[in-house]
Coordinates of C-alpha atoms and ligand atoms in Angstrom, one line a residue:
X1385 CA -6.8 -7.4 -70.9
X1386 CA -6.2 -11.1 -70.8
X1387 CA -7.8 -12.7 -67.7
X1388 CA -4.9 -14.0 -65.5
X1389 CA -6.7 -17.3 -64.8
X1390 CA -5.0 -20.0 -62.7
X1391 CA -6.1 -23.7 -63.0
X1392 CA -7.3 -25.7 -60.1
X1393 CA -6.2 -29.3 -59.6
X1394 CA -9.7 -30.6 -60.7
X1395 CA -9.2 -28.9 -64.1
X1396 CA -5.5 -29.5 -64.6
X1397 CA -5.2 -32.5 -67.0
X1398 CA -1.6 -31.8 -68.2
X1399 CA -0.5 -31.1 -64.6
X1400 CA -2.0 -34.4 -63.5
X1401 CA -0.2 -36.2 -66.3
X1402 CA 3.1 -34.6 -65.4
X1403 CA 2.6 -35.3 -61.7
X1404 CA 1.7 -39.0 -62.4
X1405 CA 4.6 -39.5 -64.8
X1406 CA 7.0 -38.1 -62.2
X1407 CA 5.6 -40.2 -59.4
X1408 CA 5.3 -43.5 -61.3
X1409 CA 7.6 -43.2 -64.3
X1410 CA 4.7 -43.7 -66.6
X1411 CA 1.4 -42.1 -67.7
X1412 CA -1.7 -43.0 -69.7
X1413 CA -2.8 -41.0 -72.7
X1414 CA -2.9 -37.2 -72.5
X1415 CA -5.7 -36.5 -74.9
X1416 CA -5.8 -33.3 -77.0
X1417 CA -9.2 -32.4 -78.4
X1418 CA -10.1 -29.5 -80.7
X1419 CA -13.1 -28.3 -82.7
X1420 CA -10.6 -27.9 -85.7
X1421 CA -8.6 -31.1 -85.6
X1422 CA -9.0 -34.8 -85.1
X1423 CA -8.2 -36.0 -81.6
X1424 CA -4.5 -36.2 -80.9
X1425 CA -2.3 -37.3 -78.1
X1426 CA 0.6 -35.5 -76.3
X1427 CA 3.3 -38.0 -75.3
X1428 CA 3.9 -37.2 -71.6
X1429 CA 7.5 -38.5 -71.6
X1430 CA 8.2 -35.7 -74.1
X1431 CA 7.4 -33.1 -71.5
X1432 CA 10.3 -34.5 -69.4
X1433 CA 12.9 -34.2 -72.3
X1434 CA 16.5 -33.6 -71.1
X1435 CA 18.7 -31.0 -72.9
X1436 CA 20.2 -33.6 -75.2
X1437 CA 16.7 -34.7 -76.4
X1438 CA 15.4 -31.2 -77.0
X1439 CA 14.8 -29.8 -80.5
X1440 CA 17.7 -27.7 -81.7
X1441 CA 15.6 -24.5 -81.5
X1442 CA 15.1 -25.0 -77.8
X1443 CA 18.8 -25.8 -77.2
X1444 CA 19.7 -22.6 -79.0
X1445 CA 17.3 -20.5 -76.8
X1446 CA 18.7 -22.1 -73.6
X1447 CA 22.2 -21.4 -74.7
X1448 CA 21.5 -17.8 -75.6
X1449 CA 19.5 -17.0 -72.5
X1450 CA 21.4 -14.7 -70.1
X1451 CA 20.9 -12.9 -66.8
X1452 CA 17.7 -13.3 -64.8
X1453 CA 15.5 -15.6 -66.9
X1454 CA 11.7 -16.1 -66.7
X1455 CA 10.6 -19.5 -68.1
X1456 CA 6.9 -19.0 -69.0
X1457 CA 4.6 -22.0 -69.0
X1458 CA 7.4 -24.1 -67.6
X1459 CA 5.4 -27.4 -67.5
X1460 CA 7.5 -30.2 -66.0
X1461 CA 10.4 -27.7 -65.6
X1462 CA 12.6 -29.3 -68.3
X1463 CA 14.0 -26.0 -69.5
X1464 CA 14.3 -24.5 -66.0
X1465 CA 16.3 -27.6 -64.9
X1466 CA 18.6 -27.4 -67.9
X1467 CA 19.2 -23.7 -67.2
X1468 CA 20.0 -24.4 -63.6
X1469 CA 22.5 -27.1 -64.7
X1470 CA 24.2 -24.4 -66.8
X1471 CA 24.5 -22.3 -63.7
X1472 CA 21.9 -19.8 -64.9
X1473 CA 19.4 -17.9 -62.8
X1474 CA 15.7 -18.9 -63.6
X1475 CA 12.2 -18.3 -62.3
X1476 CA 9.7 -20.8 -63.6
X1477 CA 6.0 -19.9 -63.8
X1478 CA 2.9 -21.9 -64.8
X1479 CA -0.9 -21.7 -64.3
X1480 CA -1.0 -25.4 -63.6
X1481 CA -0.8 -26.1 -59.9
X1482 CA 0.3 -29.8 -60.3
X1483 CA 3.0 -28.8 -62.8
X1484 CA 4.4 -26.2 -60.4
X1485 CA 4.4 -28.8 -57.5
X1486 CA 6.2 -31.3 -59.7
X1487 CA 8.8 -28.8 -60.9
X1488 CA 9.6 -28.0 -57.2
X1489 CA 9.9 -31.7 -56.4
X1490 CA 12.2 -32.1 -59.4
X1491 CA 14.5 -29.4 -58.1
X1492 CA 13.4 -26.2 -59.8
X1493 CA 14.5 -23.8 -57.1
X1494 CA 12.1 -20.9 -57.9
X1495 CA 8.8 -22.4 -59.3
X1496 CA 5.7 -20.3 -58.9
X1497 CA 2.0 -20.7 -59.6
X1498 CA 1.6 -17.5 -61.6
X1499 CA -0.1 -16.4 -64.8
X1500 CA 2.1 -14.4 -67.1
X1501 CA -0.7 -11.9 -67.5
X1502 CA -1.2 -11.3 -63.7
X1503 CA -0.5 -7.6 -63.2
X1504 CA 0.4 -8.3 -59.6
X1505 CA 3.5 -10.2 -60.9
X1506 CA 5.8 -7.2 -61.2
X1507 CA 9.4 -8.6 -61.2
X1508 CA 11.9 -7.8 -64.0
X1509 CA 13.9 -10.1 -66.1
X1510 CA 16.7 -10.0 -68.6
X1511 CA 15.3 -12.8 -70.7
X1512 CA 11.8 -14.3 -71.1
X1513 CA 11.6 -17.8 -72.5
X1514 CA 8.5 -19.1 -74.2
X1515 CA 9.2 -22.5 -75.6
X1516 CA 7.3 -25.4 -77.2
X1517 CA 5.2 -23.1 -79.4
X1518 CA 5.6 -20.4 -76.8
X1519 CA 3.3 -18.0 -78.8
X1520 CA 0.5 -20.4 -77.8
X1521 CA 0.0 -18.6 -74.5
X1522 CA -0.9 -15.4 -76.4
X1523 CA -4.0 -17.2 -77.5
X1524 CA -5.2 -14.9 -80.3
X1525 CA -3.9 -12.2 -82.5
X1526 CA -6.1 -9.6 -80.8
X1527 CA -4.2 -10.3 -77.6
X1528 CA -0.9 -9.1 -79.1
X1529 CA -1.0 -5.5 -77.7
X1530 CA -1.7 -6.9 -74.2
X1531 CA 1.1 -9.4 -74.6
X1532 CA 3.7 -6.8 -75.7
X1533 CA 2.7 -4.4 -73.0
X1534 CA 3.1 -7.1 -70.4
X1535 CA 6.4 -8.1 -71.9
X1536 CA 7.7 -4.5 -71.7
X1537 CA 6.8 -4.3 -68.1
X1538 CA 8.6 -7.5 -67.3
X1539 CA 11.9 -6.8 -69.2
X1540 CA 14.9 -5.1 -67.8
X1541 CA 16.6 -2.6 -70.2
X1542 CA 18.5 -4.5 -72.8
X1543 CA 16.3 -7.6 -72.2
X1544 CA 14.7 -9.8 -74.8
X1545 CA 12.2 -12.7 -75.3
X1546 CA 13.0 -16.0 -77.0
X1547 CA 9.9 -17.6 -78.5
X1548 CA 9.4 -20.5 -80.8
X1549 CA 6.4 -21.1 -83.1
X1550 CA 5.3 -22.8 -86.3
X1551 CA 3.5 -21.6 -89.4
X1552 CA 0.4 -23.8 -89.7
X1553 CA 0.3 -23.2 -93.5
X1554 CA 1.5 -26.8 -93.9
X1555 CA -2.0 -28.0 -92.9
X1556 CA -3.3 -26.6 -96.2
X1557 CA -2.6 -28.0 -99.6
X1558 CA -0.4 -25.8 -101.8
X1559 CA -3.3 -24.9 -104.1
X1560 CA -5.6 -24.2 -101.1
X1561 CA -5.8 -20.7 -99.6
X1562 CA -6.1 -20.6 -95.8
X1563 CA -9.3 -19.0 -94.5
X1564 CA -9.2 -15.2 -94.4
X1565 CA -11.9 -14.5 -91.9
X1566 CA -9.8 -15.6 -89.0
X1567 CA -6.1 -16.1 -88.8
X1568 CA -5.3 -19.8 -89.6
X1569 CA -2.9 -20.2 -86.7
X1570 CA -5.6 -19.6 -84.1
X1571 CA -6.7 -22.9 -82.6
X1572 CA -8.7 -24.1 -79.7
X1573 CA -7.9 -27.1 -77.5
X1574 CA -9.3 -29.1 -74.6
X1575 CA -7.0 -31.5 -72.8
X1576 CA -8.1 -34.6 -70.9
X1577 CA -6.1 -37.0 -68.7
X1578 CA -8.1 -39.9 -67.3
X1579 CA -11.3 -38.3 -66.1
X1580 CA -9.8 -34.9 -65.7
X1581 CA -11.0 -32.6 -68.5
X1582 CA -9.7 -29.0 -68.6
X1583 CA -11.6 -26.0 -69.9
X1584 CA -11.2 -25.1 -73.6
X1585 CA -8.4 -22.6 -74.3
X1586 CA -7.2 -20.6 -77.3
X1587 CA -3.7 -21.4 -78.6
X1588 CA -1.9 -19.3 -81.2
X1589 CA 0.6 -20.6 -83.8
X1590 CA 2.1 -17.7 -85.7
X1591 CA 4.2 -17.4 -88.8
X1592 CA 7.3 -15.1 -88.6
X1593 CA 5.9 -12.5 -91.0
X1594 CA 2.7 -12.0 -89.0
X1595 CA 4.7 -12.0 -85.8
X1596 CA 6.9 -9.2 -87.2
X1597 CA 3.9 -7.1 -88.2
X1598 CA 2.3 -7.3 -84.8
X1599 CA 5.6 -6.7 -83.0
X1600 CA 6.3 -3.6 -85.1
X1601 CA 2.8 -2.2 -84.2
X1602 CA 3.6 -2.7 -80.6
X1603 CA 7.2 -1.4 -80.4
X1604 CA 9.1 -4.6 -80.7
X1605 CA 11.7 -5.9 -83.2
X1606 CA 11.8 -9.6 -84.3
X1607 CA 14.8 -11.5 -85.5
X1608 CA 14.4 -15.1 -86.6
X1609 CA 17.5 -16.7 -85.0
X1610 CA 17.0 -20.2 -86.4
X1611 CA 14.6 -22.1 -88.6
X1612 CA 13.5 -25.6 -87.5
X1613 CA 12.9 -28.7 -89.7
X1614 CA 9.2 -28.3 -90.2
X1615 CA 7.8 -24.7 -90.6
X1616 CA 9.0 -23.9 -87.1
X1617 CA 11.5 -21.2 -86.0
X1618 CA 13.0 -19.5 -83.0
X1619 CA 12.7 -15.7 -82.7
X1620 CA 14.2 -13.1 -80.5
X1621 CA 11.9 -10.2 -79.7
X1622 CA 13.4 -7.0 -78.5
X1623 CA 11.7 -3.7 -77.4
X1624 CA 12.6 -0.9 -79.8
X1625 CA 14.5 2.0 -78.3
X1626 CA 11.9 4.7 -77.5
Ligands
SAH1240 N1 7.4 -25.2 -71.7 C1 7.0 -26.6 -71.4 C2 5.5 -26.8 -71.3 C3 4.7 -26.3 -72.6 S1 3.0 -26.6 -72.5 C4 7.7 -27.5 -72.3 O1 8.2 -27.0 -73.3 O2 7.6 -28.7 -72.1 C5 2.4 -24.9 -72.1 C6 2.4 -24.6 -70.6 O3 2.1 -23.3 -70.4 C7 1.4 -25.5 -69.8 O4 2.1 -26.0 -68.7 C8 0.4 -24.4 -69.3 O5 -0.2 -24.7 -68.1 C9 1.2 -23.1 -69.3 N2 0.5 -21.9 -69.5 C10 -0.6 -21.6 -70.3 N3 -1.0 -20.3 -70.2 C11 -0.1 -19.7 -69.3 C12 0.0 -18.4 -68.8 N4 -0.8 -17.4 -69.2 N5 0.9 -18.1 -67.9 C13 1.8 -19.1 -67.4 N6 1.7 -20.4 -67.9 C14 0.8 -20.7 -68.8

């Protein structure tokens, strides 16, 4: 079971950055800290990208999404807004209260403060979208069974998931073998915006082969729809007929 945690505004650095960027048209540095990497920065403006500025993998996913759509971890609502503009029917969820508030202010018609793993969230969808390394939300490989079980309970018959991710193999030199004790795509992050520091969280990057293995063990099929420019890809995940 993955605990269906919701953030509070005091521990919602990315939401704070999103809310501030929306209110003022600018933001300071959104810091990304990790025990595995040097400190990095997430450009807040990028979280507000319009359709035309999105990576091709994301545009493909939005174009293919049909029926009742669930945008998981919707952030500023960039994908939900693009879907609405295409006349599509979308529910956007996020654990960040400030992001959900901002999405609503930006015009996302159905934005909710909900964790994907909350068993009380029992609606059904034709399409689940998980974009901008959407596999991140799964956190760790050991959460795969819980994720696929959850996905099954949220999908209508004939429904599917579109998810993008990257193979972090590029972080290792060609002659270097990635560690074998833990999967090399499992990372931990802490985010900080001004004096608001969030709790540490697990974030999973997964290569297509490993995703296919775990999907097969959990009754799903994976089709790589498109490859990106840098070890990234868009996959369609479909429950296998029982
Ligand atoms: N999809 C957006 C934001 C990506 S950042 C974009 O492409 O710009 C990932 C988002 O997922 C964050 O807003 C985070 O709060 C949210 N999130 C993380 N875990 C979640 C969960 N279990 N359920 C719902 N949202 C989650």
